[in-house]
Amino acid sequence: MKKKLTATQLSLKKQLEDIINEINQAKDEITKINSEQNANGQAITNAQRKLDTLKAKVASDQADDKAQLDKLQHQQADLTDESKRLHDQLHTLSDGITAWLNFSEPVHALGEADYAPLILDIDSFSAHDFEALAPLSDMLQSMPKKQVGIFTTYFNIDLVPTIDAWSTANNFNPDEIQIINCLYQLQNAGEGAENAATLPANIKNRQWNENHTAETITMPDGQTNMLVTYQLDAQKKPTKLIAKIAYRQGDKLTKESFFRKNGVLSANIFYDVANGITRKEFYRRDGLLVVSATYEGQKLSDISVFNEAGLQINSFDSLTALNVWWLQKSFPQEGAMIGNFKSKAYRDLTAKSGVKLVPFVDEAVVDTDDFTRWMADHKQQAFITNNVTTQSALAKKAKLPLYVNVLNQAPLPVQLSMPAD
């Protein structure tokens, strides 16, 4: 007969079984941990291999980079030596030219980089200055830029065709001209309006000219009539877009209106009974009034400038005052204006506006007392001369380092010998 276990023995047996179960669970956990450690060890090994590979690649790249850097440093050293050699050669040549021209201060070539941009004041050149303007045209158009800046104070309706005609007459390509003009810039502000001007509906009578490029319109009162001129297309055929309207009251011209290529109003001119101009109005591209000029006795007495809200922002009693204000506000800060030194208006305008100038001079100008006094006051260093003879006379008088562009290089020597050591 099986002997019964005592309560104490049963309790011990139960504790033993629990311990055995815990041991088995611990073994399972150890097995799991060992498995994970093996996996982690493999991952660590793989990562170490990748790290070793990357280290090797970095070391190789660093070696290549160092070799490349060494090569670049050698090239830089060679270029520095070459630059110094060329600079020394240039200095030697400059000394030779200076000695040949018989003046002590250095004279350097004036380039576009010295002033960007160089803008030509065409008002300072007269019709007799063609010999200077022709090579000036070649010089400016040979510079590596897309357009040639042309400055003028011209203040009238026909600004653009006037500039085009001037450009053609002086060997400038009108398509490569950038107009630098206060009125032109103000009028070309704003977004272009889309609605072209139309004629009134209550027309009493209309009579066309022979080729239908213009018509005379009579209004219901029988006294007011309009001569309407239409724009022409590329084939010189009239379009529906209005170019100009001349208003008459009886036989007196009272007003003229001018229109842009898109048919939008550009300007008005008002006349008194004696056919004298009393007022001019100029409009922006969006049709808003931008400039109003008042005349008294055919003389300009007031110019008012308006902003995009139609509010007057400034008023001037002369064209000079208007242009000084505009140049101070709009002229490129790093730019300079080329002009004829003979023009006092050019010198005064640049002085009042603070615009840098590059005067064109010839030998007759350099020899004057006026130029001597001006140089003493201004210490000007940048010039354009008509030839080397003028450049030499200028350098002797200036006694300053100069930056000069010579339009006609003759008579330079065929070859300048190197100065003796």
PDB file of N, CA and C in Angstrom, residues 121-124 150-156 180-183 319-320 323:
ATOM      1  N   ASP A 121      25.387 110.870 -73.688  1.00  0.00           N
ATOM      2  CA  ASP A 121      24.522 112.055 -73.667  1.00  0.00           C
ATOM      3  C   ASP A 121      24.535 112.676 -75.059  1.00  0.00           C
ATOM      4  N   ILE A 122      23.495 112.402 -75.836  1.00  0.00           N
ATOM      5  CA  ILE A 122      23.493 112.876 -77.225  1.00  0.00           C
ATOM      6  C   ILE A 122      23.199 114.372 -77.308  1.00  0.00           C
ATOM      7  N   ASP A 123      22.621 114.955 -76.252  1.00  0.00           N
ATOM      8  CA  ASP A 123      22.356 116.394 -76.271  1.00  0.00           C
ATOM      9  C   ASP A 123      23.646 117.202 -76.316  1.00  0.00           C
ATOM     10  N   SER A 124      24.737 116.628 -75.822  1.00  0.00           N
ATOM     11  CA  SER A 124      25.993 117.380 -75.721  1.00  0.00           C
ATOM     12  C   SER A 124      26.754 117.441 -77.046  1.00  0.00           C
ATOM     13  N   ILE A 150      21.344 105.522 -74.514  1.00  0.00           N
ATOM     14  CA  ILE A 150      21.321 106.853 -75.112  1.00  0.00           C
ATOM     15  C   ILE A 150      20.516 107.771 -74.200  1.00  0.00           C
ATOM     16  N   PHE A 151      21.171 108.816 -73.670  1.00  0.00           N
ATOM     17  CA  PHE A 151      20.482 109.759 -72.779  1.00  0.00           C
ATOM     18  C   PHE A 151      20.164 111.050 -73.516  1.00  0.00           C
ATOM     19  N   THR A 152      18.971 111.568 -73.268  1.00  0.00           N
ATOM     20  CA  THR A 152      18.579 112.876 -73.783  1.00  0.00           C
ATOM     21  C   THR A 152      17.550 113.492 -72.853  1.00  0.00           C
ATOM     22  N   THR A 153      17.551 114.817 -72.782  1.00  0.00           N
ATOM     23  CA  THR A 153      16.540 115.522 -71.995  1.00  0.00           C
ATOM     24  C   THR A 153      15.336 115.888 -72.854  1.00  0.00           C
ATOM     25  N   TYR A 154      15.311 115.420 -74.092  1.00  0.00           N
ATOM     26  CA  TYR A 154      14.236 115.765 -75.033  1.00  0.00           C
ATOM     27  C   TYR A 154      12.874 115.509 -74.395  1.00  0.00           C
ATOM     28  N   PHE A 155      11.961 116.502 -74.543  1.00  0.00           N
ATOM     29  CA  PHE A 155      10.681 116.473 -73.834  1.00  0.00           C
ATOM     30  C   PHE A 155       9.576 116.802 -74.831  1.00  0.00           C
ATOM     31  N   ASN A 156       9.207 115.786 -75.617  1.00  0.00           N
ATOM     32  CA  ASN A 156       8.160 116.038 -76.608  1.00  0.00           C
ATOM     33  C   ASN A 156       7.496 114.734 -77.016  1.00  0.00           C
ATOM     34  N   ILE A 180      17.403 106.370 -72.456  1.00  0.00           N
ATOM     35  CA  ILE A 180      17.485 106.817 -71.063  1.00  0.00           C
ATOM     36  C   ILE A 180      16.947 108.246 -71.035  1.00  0.00           C
ATOM     37  N   ASN A 181      15.675 108.387 -70.698  1.00  0.00           N
ATOM     38  CA  ASN A 181      15.007 109.683 -70.763  1.00  0.00           C
ATOM     39  C   ASN A 181      13.892 109.723 -69.731  1.00  0.00           C
ATOM     40  N   CYS A 182      13.795 110.823 -69.004  1.00  0.00           N
ATOM     41  CA  CYS A 182      12.819 110.936 -67.919  1.00  0.00           C
ATOM     42  C   CYS A 182      11.397 110.718 -68.420  1.00  0.00           C
ATOM     43  N   LEU A 183      11.003 111.456 -69.456  1.00  0.00           N
ATOM     44  CA  LEU A 183       9.634 111.344 -69.968  1.00  0.00           C
ATOM     45  C   LEU A 183       9.356 109.932 -70.474  1.00  0.00           C
ATOM     46  N   LEU A 319      12.926 122.142 -67.137  1.00  0.00           N
ATOM     47  CA  LEU A 319      13.327 120.796 -67.557  1.00  0.00           C
ATOM     48  C   LEU A 319      14.596 120.360 -66.833  1.00  0.00           C
ATOM     49  N   THR A 320      15.490 121.307 -66.583  1.00  0.00           N
ATOM     50  CA  THR A 320      16.728 120.965 -65.875  1.00  0.00           C
ATOM     51  C   THR A 320      16.425 120.415 -64.492  1.00  0.00           C
ATOM     52  N   ASN A 323      15.063 116.903 -64.761  1.00  0.00           N
ATOM     53  CA  ASN A 323      16.062 115.894 -65.112  1.00  0.00           C
ATOM     54  C   ASN A 323      17.065 115.655 -63.993  1.00  0.00           C
TER      55      ASN A 323
END
